[in-house]
Coordinates of C-alpha atoms and ligand atoms in Angstrom, one line a residue:
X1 CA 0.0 0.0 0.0
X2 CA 1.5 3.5 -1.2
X3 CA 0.7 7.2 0.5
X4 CA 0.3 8.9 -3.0
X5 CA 1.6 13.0 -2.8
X6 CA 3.2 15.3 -4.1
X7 CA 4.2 16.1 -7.0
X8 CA 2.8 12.7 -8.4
X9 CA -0.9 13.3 -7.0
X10 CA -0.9 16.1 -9.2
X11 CA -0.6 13.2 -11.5
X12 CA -3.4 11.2 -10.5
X13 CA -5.7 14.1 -10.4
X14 CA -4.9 15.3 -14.0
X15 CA -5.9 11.0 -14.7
X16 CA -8.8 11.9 -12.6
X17 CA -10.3 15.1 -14.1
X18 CA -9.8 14.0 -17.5
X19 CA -12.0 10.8 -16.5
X20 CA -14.8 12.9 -15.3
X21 CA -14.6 15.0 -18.3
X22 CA -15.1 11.8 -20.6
X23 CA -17.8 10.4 -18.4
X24 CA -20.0 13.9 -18.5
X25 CA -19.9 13.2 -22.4
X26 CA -21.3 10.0 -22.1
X27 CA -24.0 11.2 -19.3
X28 CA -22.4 8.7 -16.5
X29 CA -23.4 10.1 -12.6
X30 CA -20.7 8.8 -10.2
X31 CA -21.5 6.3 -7.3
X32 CA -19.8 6.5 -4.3
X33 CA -20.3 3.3 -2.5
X34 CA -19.2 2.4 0.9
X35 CA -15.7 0.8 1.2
X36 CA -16.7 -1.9 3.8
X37 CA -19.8 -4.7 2.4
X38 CA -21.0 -7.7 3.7
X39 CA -19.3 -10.5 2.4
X40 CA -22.0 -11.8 1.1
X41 CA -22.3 -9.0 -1.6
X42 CA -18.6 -10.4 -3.0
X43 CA -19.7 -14.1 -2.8
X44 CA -22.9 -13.5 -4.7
X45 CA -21.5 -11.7 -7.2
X46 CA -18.4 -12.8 -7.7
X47 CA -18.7 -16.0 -6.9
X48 CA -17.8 -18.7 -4.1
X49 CA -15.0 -20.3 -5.9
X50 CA -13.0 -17.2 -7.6
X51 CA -9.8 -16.0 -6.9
X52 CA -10.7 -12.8 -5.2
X53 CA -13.0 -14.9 -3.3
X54 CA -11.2 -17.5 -2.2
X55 CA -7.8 -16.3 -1.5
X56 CA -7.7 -11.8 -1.5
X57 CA -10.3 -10.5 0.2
X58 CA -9.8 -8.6 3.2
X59 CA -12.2 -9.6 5.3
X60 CA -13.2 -9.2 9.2
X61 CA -15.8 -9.9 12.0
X62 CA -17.4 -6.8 13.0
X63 CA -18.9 -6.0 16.8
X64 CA -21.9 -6.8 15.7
X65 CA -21.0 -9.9 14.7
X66 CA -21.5 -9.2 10.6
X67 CA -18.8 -10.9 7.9
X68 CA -17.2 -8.0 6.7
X69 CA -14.9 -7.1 3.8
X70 CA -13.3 -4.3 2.5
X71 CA -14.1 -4.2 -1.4
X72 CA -11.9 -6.3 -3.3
X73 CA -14.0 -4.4 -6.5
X74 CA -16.4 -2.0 -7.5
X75 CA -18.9 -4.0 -9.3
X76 CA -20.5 -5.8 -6.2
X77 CA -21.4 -3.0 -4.3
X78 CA -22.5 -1.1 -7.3
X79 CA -25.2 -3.6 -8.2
X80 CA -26.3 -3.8 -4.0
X81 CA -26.6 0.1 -4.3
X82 CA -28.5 -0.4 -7.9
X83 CA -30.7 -3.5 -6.6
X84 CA -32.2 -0.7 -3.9
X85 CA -32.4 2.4 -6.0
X86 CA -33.0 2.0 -9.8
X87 CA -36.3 0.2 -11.0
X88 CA -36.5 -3.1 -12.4
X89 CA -36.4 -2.2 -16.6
X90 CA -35.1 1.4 -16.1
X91 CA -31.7 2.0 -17.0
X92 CA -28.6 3.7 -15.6
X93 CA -25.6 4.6 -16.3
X94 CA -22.6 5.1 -13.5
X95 CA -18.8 5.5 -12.7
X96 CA -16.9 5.1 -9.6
X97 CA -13.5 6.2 -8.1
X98 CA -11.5 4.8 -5.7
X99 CA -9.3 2.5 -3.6
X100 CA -10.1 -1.3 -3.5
X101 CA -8.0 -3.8 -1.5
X102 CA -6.5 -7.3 -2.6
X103 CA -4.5 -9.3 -0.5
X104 CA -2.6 -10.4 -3.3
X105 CA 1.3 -10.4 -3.5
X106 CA 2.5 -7.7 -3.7
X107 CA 4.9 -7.0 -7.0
X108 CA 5.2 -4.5 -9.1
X109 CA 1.9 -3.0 -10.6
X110 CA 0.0 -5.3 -7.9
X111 CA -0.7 -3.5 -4.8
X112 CA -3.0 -4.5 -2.1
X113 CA -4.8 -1.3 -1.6
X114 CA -4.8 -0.1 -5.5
X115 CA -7.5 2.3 -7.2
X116 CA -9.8 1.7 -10.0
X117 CA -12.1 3.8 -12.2
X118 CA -15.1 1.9 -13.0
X119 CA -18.2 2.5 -15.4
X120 CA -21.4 0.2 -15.6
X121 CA -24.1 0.9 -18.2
X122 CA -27.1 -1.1 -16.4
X123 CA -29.5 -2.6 -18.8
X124 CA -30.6 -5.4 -20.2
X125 CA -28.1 -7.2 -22.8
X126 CA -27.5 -5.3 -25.9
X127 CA -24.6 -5.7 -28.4
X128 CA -24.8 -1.7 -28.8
X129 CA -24.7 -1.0 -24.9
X130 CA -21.6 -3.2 -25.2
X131 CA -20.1 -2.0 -28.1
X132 CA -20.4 1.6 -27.0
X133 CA -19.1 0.6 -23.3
X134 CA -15.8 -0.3 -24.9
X135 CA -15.8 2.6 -26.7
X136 CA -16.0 4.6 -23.9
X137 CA -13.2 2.9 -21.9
X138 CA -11.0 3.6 -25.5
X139 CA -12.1 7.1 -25.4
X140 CA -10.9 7.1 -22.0
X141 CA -7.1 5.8 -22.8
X142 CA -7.2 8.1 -25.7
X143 CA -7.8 11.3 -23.3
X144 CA -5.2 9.9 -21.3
X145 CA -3.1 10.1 -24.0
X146 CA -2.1 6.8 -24.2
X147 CA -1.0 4.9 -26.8
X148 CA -0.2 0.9 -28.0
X149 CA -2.6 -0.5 -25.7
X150 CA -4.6 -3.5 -27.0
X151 CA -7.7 -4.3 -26.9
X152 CA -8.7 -7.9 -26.5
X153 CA -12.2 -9.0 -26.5
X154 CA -14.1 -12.9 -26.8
X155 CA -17.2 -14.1 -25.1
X156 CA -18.6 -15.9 -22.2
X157 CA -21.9 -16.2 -24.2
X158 CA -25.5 -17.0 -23.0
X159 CA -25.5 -17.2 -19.3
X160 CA -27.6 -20.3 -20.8
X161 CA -24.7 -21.6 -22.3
X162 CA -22.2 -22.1 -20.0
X163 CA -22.9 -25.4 -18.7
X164 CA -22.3 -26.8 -22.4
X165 CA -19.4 -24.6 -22.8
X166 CA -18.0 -26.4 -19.6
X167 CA -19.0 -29.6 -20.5
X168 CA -17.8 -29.2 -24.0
X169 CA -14.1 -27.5 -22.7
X170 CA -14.0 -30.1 -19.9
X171 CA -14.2 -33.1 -22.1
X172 CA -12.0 -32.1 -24.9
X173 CA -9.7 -31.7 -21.9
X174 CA -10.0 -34.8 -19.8
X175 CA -7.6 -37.2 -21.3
X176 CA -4.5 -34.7 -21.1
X177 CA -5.3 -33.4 -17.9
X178 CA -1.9 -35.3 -16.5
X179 CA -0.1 -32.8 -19.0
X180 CA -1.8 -29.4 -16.7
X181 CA -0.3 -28.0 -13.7
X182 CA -1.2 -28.9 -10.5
X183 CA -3.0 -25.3 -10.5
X184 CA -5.0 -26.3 -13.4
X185 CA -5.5 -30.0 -12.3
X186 CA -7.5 -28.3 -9.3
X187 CA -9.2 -25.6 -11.0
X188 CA -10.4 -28.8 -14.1
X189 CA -13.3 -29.0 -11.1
X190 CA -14.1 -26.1 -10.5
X191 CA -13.3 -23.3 -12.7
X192 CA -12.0 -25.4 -16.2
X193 CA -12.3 -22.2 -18.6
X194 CA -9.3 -20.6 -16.0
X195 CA -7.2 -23.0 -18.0
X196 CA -6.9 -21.0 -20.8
X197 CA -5.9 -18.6 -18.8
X198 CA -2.8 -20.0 -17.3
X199 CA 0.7 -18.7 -18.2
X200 CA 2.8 -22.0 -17.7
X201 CA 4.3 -23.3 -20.7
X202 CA 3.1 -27.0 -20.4
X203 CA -1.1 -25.7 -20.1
X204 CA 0.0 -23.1 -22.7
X205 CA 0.7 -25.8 -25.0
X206 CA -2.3 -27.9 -24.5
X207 CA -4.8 -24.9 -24.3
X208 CA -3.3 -24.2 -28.1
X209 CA -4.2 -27.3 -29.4
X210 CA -8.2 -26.8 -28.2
X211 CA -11.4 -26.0 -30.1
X212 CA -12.0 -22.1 -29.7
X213 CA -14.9 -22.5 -26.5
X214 CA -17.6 -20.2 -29.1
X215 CA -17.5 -23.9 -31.1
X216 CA -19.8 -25.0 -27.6
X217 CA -22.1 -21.8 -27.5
X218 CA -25.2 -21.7 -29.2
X219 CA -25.9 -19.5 -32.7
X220 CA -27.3 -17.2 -30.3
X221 CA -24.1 -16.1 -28.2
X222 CA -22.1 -16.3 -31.7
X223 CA -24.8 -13.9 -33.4
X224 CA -24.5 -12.0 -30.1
X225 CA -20.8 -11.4 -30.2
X226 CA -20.2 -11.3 -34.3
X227 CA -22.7 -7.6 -33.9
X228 CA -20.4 -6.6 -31.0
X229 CA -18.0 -7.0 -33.0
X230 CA -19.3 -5.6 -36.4
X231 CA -20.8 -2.4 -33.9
X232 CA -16.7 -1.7 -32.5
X233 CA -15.8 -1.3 -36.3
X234 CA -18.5 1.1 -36.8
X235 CA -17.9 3.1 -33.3
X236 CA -14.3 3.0 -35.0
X237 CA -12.6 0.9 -31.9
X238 CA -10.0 -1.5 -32.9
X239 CA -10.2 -4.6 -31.0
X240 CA -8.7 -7.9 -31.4
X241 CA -10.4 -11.4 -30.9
X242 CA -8.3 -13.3 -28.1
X243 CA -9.8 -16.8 -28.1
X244 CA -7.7 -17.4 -25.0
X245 CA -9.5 -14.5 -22.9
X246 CA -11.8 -15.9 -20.0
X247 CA -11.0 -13.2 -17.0
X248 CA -11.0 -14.3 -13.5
X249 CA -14.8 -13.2 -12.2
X250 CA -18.1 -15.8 -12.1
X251 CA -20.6 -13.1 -13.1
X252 CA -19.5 -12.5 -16.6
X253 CA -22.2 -13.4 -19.8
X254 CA -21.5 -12.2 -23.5
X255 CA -18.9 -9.5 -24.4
X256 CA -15.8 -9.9 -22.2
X257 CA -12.6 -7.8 -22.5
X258 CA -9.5 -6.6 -21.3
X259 CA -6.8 -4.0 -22.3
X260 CA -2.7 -4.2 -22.0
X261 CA -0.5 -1.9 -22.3
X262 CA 3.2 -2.8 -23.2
X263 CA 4.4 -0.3 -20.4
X264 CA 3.5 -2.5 -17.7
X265 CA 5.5 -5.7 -17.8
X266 CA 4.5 -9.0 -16.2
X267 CA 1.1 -7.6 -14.8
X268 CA 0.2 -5.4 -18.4
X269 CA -3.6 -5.8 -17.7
X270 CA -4.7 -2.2 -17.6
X271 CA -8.1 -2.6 -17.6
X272 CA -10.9 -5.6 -17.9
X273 CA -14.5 -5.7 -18.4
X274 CA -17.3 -7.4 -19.3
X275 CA -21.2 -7.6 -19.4
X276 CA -22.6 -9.4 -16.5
X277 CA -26.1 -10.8 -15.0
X278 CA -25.5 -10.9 -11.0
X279 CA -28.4 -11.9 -8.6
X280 CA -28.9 -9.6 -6.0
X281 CA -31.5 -9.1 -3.2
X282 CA -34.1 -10.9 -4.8
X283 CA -33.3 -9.7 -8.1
X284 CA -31.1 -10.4 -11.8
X285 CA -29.7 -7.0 -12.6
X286 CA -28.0 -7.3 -15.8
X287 CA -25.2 -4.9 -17.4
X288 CA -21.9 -3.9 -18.8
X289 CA -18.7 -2.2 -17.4
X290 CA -15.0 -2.2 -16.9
X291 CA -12.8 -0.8 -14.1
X292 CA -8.9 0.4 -14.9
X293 CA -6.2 0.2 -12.7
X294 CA -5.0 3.4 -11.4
X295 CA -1.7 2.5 -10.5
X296 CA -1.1 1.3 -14.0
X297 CA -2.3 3.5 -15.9
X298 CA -0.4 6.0 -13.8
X299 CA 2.8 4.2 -15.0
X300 CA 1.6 4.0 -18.7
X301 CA 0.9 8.0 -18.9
X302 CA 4.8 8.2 -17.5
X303 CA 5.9 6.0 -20.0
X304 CA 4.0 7.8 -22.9
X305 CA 6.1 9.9 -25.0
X306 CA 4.9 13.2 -23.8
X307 CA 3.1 13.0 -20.7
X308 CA 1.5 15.3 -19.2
X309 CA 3.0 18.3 -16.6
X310 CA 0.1 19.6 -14.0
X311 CA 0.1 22.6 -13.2
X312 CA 1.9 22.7 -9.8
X313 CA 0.8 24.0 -6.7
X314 CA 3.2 27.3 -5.9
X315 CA 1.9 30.3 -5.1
X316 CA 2.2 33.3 -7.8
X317 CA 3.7 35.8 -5.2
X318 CA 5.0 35.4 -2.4
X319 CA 4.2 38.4 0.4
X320 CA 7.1 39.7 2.3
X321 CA 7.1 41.8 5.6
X322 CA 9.5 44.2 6.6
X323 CA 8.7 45.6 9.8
X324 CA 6.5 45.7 12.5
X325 CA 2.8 43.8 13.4
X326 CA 0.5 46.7 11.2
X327 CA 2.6 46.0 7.9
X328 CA 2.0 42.2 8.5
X329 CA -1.7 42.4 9.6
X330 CA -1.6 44.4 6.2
X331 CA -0.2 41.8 4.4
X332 CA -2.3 39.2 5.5
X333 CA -5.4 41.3 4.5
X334 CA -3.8 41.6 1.3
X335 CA -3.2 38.1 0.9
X336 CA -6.6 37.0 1.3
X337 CA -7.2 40.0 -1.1
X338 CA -5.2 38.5 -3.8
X339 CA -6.5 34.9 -3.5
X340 CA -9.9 35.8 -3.8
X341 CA -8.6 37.7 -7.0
X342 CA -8.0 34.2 -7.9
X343 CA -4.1 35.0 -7.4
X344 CA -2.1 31.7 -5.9
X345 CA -0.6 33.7 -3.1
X346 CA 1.7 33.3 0.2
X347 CA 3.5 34.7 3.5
X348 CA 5.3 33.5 6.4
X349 CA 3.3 32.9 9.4
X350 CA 6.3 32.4 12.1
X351 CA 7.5 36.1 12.4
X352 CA 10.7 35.3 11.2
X353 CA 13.7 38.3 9.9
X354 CA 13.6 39.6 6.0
X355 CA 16.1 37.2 5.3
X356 CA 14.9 34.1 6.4
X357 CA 11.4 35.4 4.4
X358 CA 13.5 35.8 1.4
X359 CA 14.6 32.5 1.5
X360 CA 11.5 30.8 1.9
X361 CA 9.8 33.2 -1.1
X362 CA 12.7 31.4 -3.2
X363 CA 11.9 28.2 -1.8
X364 CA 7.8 28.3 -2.9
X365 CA 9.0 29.1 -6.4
X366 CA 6.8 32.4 -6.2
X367 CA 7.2 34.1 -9.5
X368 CA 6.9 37.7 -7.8
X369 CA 7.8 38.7 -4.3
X370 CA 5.6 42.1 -2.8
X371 CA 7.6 43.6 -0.3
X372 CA 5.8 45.5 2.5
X373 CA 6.7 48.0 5.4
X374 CA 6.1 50.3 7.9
X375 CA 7.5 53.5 4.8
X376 CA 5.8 51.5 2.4
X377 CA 2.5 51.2 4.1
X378 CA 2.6 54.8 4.8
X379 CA 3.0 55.7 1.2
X380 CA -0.1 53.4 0.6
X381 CA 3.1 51.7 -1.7
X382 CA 4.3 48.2 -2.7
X383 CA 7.5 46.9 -3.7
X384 CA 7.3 44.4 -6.4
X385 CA 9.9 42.3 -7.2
X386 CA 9.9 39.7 -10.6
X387 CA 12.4 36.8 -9.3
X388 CA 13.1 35.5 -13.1
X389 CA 15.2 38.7 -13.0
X390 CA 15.8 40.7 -10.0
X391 CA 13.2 43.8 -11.4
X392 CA 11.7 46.0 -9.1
X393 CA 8.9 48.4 -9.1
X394 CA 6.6 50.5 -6.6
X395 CA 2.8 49.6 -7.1
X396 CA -0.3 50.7 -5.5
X397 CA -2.5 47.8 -3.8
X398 CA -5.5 48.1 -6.4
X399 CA -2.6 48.0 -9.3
X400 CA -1.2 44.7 -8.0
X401 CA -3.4 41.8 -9.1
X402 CA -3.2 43.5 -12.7
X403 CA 0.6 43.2 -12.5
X404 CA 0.7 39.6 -12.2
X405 CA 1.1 37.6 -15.3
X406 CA 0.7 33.9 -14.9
X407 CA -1.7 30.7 -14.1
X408 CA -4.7 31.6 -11.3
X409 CA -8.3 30.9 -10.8
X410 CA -11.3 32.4 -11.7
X411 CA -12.1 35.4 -9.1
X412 CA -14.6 33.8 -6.1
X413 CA -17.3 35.8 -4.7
Ligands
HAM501 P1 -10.4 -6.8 -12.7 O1 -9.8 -7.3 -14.0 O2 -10.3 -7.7 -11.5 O3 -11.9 -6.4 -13.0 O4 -9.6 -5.4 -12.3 C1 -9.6 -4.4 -13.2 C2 -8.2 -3.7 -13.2 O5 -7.8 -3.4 -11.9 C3 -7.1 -4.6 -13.7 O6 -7.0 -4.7 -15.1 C4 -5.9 -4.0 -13.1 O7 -5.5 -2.9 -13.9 C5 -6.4 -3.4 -11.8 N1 -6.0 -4.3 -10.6 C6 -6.6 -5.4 -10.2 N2 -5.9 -5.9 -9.1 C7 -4.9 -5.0 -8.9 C8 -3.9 -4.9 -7.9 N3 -3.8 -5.8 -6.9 N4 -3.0 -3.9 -8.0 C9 -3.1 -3.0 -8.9 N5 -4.1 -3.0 -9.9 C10 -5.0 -4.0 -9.9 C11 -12.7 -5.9 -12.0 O8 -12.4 -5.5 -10.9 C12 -14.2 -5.8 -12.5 N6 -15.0 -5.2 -11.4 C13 -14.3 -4.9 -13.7 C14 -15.7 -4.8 -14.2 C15 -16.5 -3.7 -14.0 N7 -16.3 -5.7 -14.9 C16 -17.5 -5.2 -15.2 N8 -17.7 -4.0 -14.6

């Protein structure tokens, strides 16, 4: 787990903003859901047997005796917020920031507090909802400016299907199951489409040699998928079919896909997502979505061949006070002045000599240094100084926030 600040957070908000900014276009309202959920939310949706399940949650009794976890995703607890608020039939569509916990190993790009952006388009299944979902999330790695990511998408097909699919995998499977990992031999049970998954050389080998798994869907989940994919070329995305793709949650059905990026290394998964049908409180709430990895995509924008610079945070001037307490409870009337001018603006509060204030105007990286006292105040007079090159001036206090070139906000009230 990482403390994120300065300068970098100025990093993560830019990723932030420009996220928001992409979501107003595509009329998503943000969720804020609570960090802690019952267990039960995660096993439900999830599912019993899955990874996150099984092995990363972070999970606790509370006092009142409840099976608590703090979210391992966003999904879950976006569908118990949904199952409560939006109507059977009516549609919605959200986004969600923020940190989610996996007690996974830690290496790098896997953290076990980490942050995700999420969307979910809730609806019922629709090869355009889906189509224009991954749109969005490309959309999204274009405004990050991002670039040589690939997009792989395949299908889980007809919740319907997936017994078959199983059956069908499983089968095709059984008599070189000796040649799988012992990873794999366990998961032949339980979760046998995982297989294709696995990045040992001996399952890679016998995973190439199988019948794609949309040879055991129906003409349905094919028809399904081939207008996904005929809808991305017409949204203009470019996506690649990855025969191999399965990702690692239960409550996937149709379009499933997932986004690397060559910055990343070992763990290049930048983003996944996928429609789903999860059963929650009583009901089958059905919809598409992804969620990105913050930390990853954080190293991507570093990697990209400009990124970005935020703006940082020093002050435009920095006030200085030579002399005695009325020239300083000036100067902190003007300060306020000045900042609600919309002028980044700052003093020393510790009473310290002209020297030491000074230094510490150099030290914020002020661009001009106002000098202030007792003659000056008299003189209703300011010294300006412009660090860049030493210039100085005498300005009136009503001149002053004209004087100052450079990067500020809008004037408040
Ligand atoms: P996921 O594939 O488990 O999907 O996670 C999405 C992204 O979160 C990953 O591609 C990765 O970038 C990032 N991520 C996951 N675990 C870690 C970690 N330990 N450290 C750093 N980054 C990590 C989901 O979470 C689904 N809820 C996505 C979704 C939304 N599907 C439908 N709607």
């Amino acid at each position: 787990m990482s403390d994120i600040a300065a300068p970098e957070v100025r990093l993560w908000q830019w990723v932030e903003d420009r996220a928001r900014a992409v979501f107003r276009l595509y009329g998503c309202d943000e969720v804020r859901t609570p960090i802690p959920e019952r267990v039960e939310v995660y096993v439900r949706a999830l599912g019993e047997g899955t990874d996150v399940v099984q092995k990363e949650m972070y999970s606790f009794t509370d006092r009142g005796g409840r099976a608590i976890a703090l979210r391992p995703e966003g999904t879950a607890g976006v569908m118990r917020y949904v199952a409560g608020a939006v109507a059977p039939g009516q549609d919605a569509r959200l986004y969600y920031l923020g940190p989610m916990f996996r007690a996974e190993r830690p290496q790098a790009g896997r953290k076990r507090q980490f942050h995700q952006i999420g969307v979910e388009f809730i609806g019922a299944a629709s090869p355009v909802a889906d189509a224009e979902c991954i749109a969005l999330q490309v959309h999204l790695m274009d405004a990050w400016g991002l670039a040589g990511y690939d997009v792989q998408v395949h299908t889980r097909g007809l919740p319907e299907d997936q017994p078959a699919v199983r059956k069908g995998f499983q089968d095709h499977l059984r008599p070189l199951i000796s040649g799988l990992c012992e990873e794999c031999r366990r998961r032949f049970e339980t979760h046998p489409l995982r297989i294709l998954d696995c990045k040992q050389e001996e399952c890679r080998n016998i995973v190439a040699g199988t019948p794609p798994v949309t040879s055991y869907m129906s003409d349905a989940s094919r028809a399904y998928f081939d207008e996904v994919l005929r809808l991305l070329d017409a949204a203009g995305v470019r996506a690649r079919v990855n025969p191999q793709l399965i990702r690692g949650l239960d409550y996937y059905a149709h379009t499933i896909w997932e986004i690397t990026h060559p910055a990343l290394g070992a763990q290049d998964a930048l983003a996944g997502g996928g429609r789903y049908r999860i059963a929650m409180a009583g009901r089958d709430i059905e919809g598409v979505g992804f969620a990105v990895g913050l930390e990853r995509v954080l190293l991507a924008v570093q990697a990209s061949p400009q990124p970005p610079t935020p703006d940082p945070s020093e002050p435009v001037i920095w006030l200085v006070t030579a002399g005695g307490d009325a020239a300083r409870a000036a100067n902190l009337g003007l300060l306020q002045k000045l900042r609600r001018e919309g002028v980044a603006a700052g003093m020393d509060t510790g009473g310290r000599s002209m020297k030491a204030q000074m230094r510490a105007a150099d030290r914020s990286g002020a661009a001009w240094v106002a000098i202030r006292g007792e003659e000056e105040l008299a003189q209703g007079r300011i010294k300006l100084k412009r660090m860049a090159d030493g210039t100085e001036d005498l300005v009136t206090q009503e001149e002053l926030p004209r004087r100052l070139a450079g990067p500020g906000l809008p004037p408040l009230p």
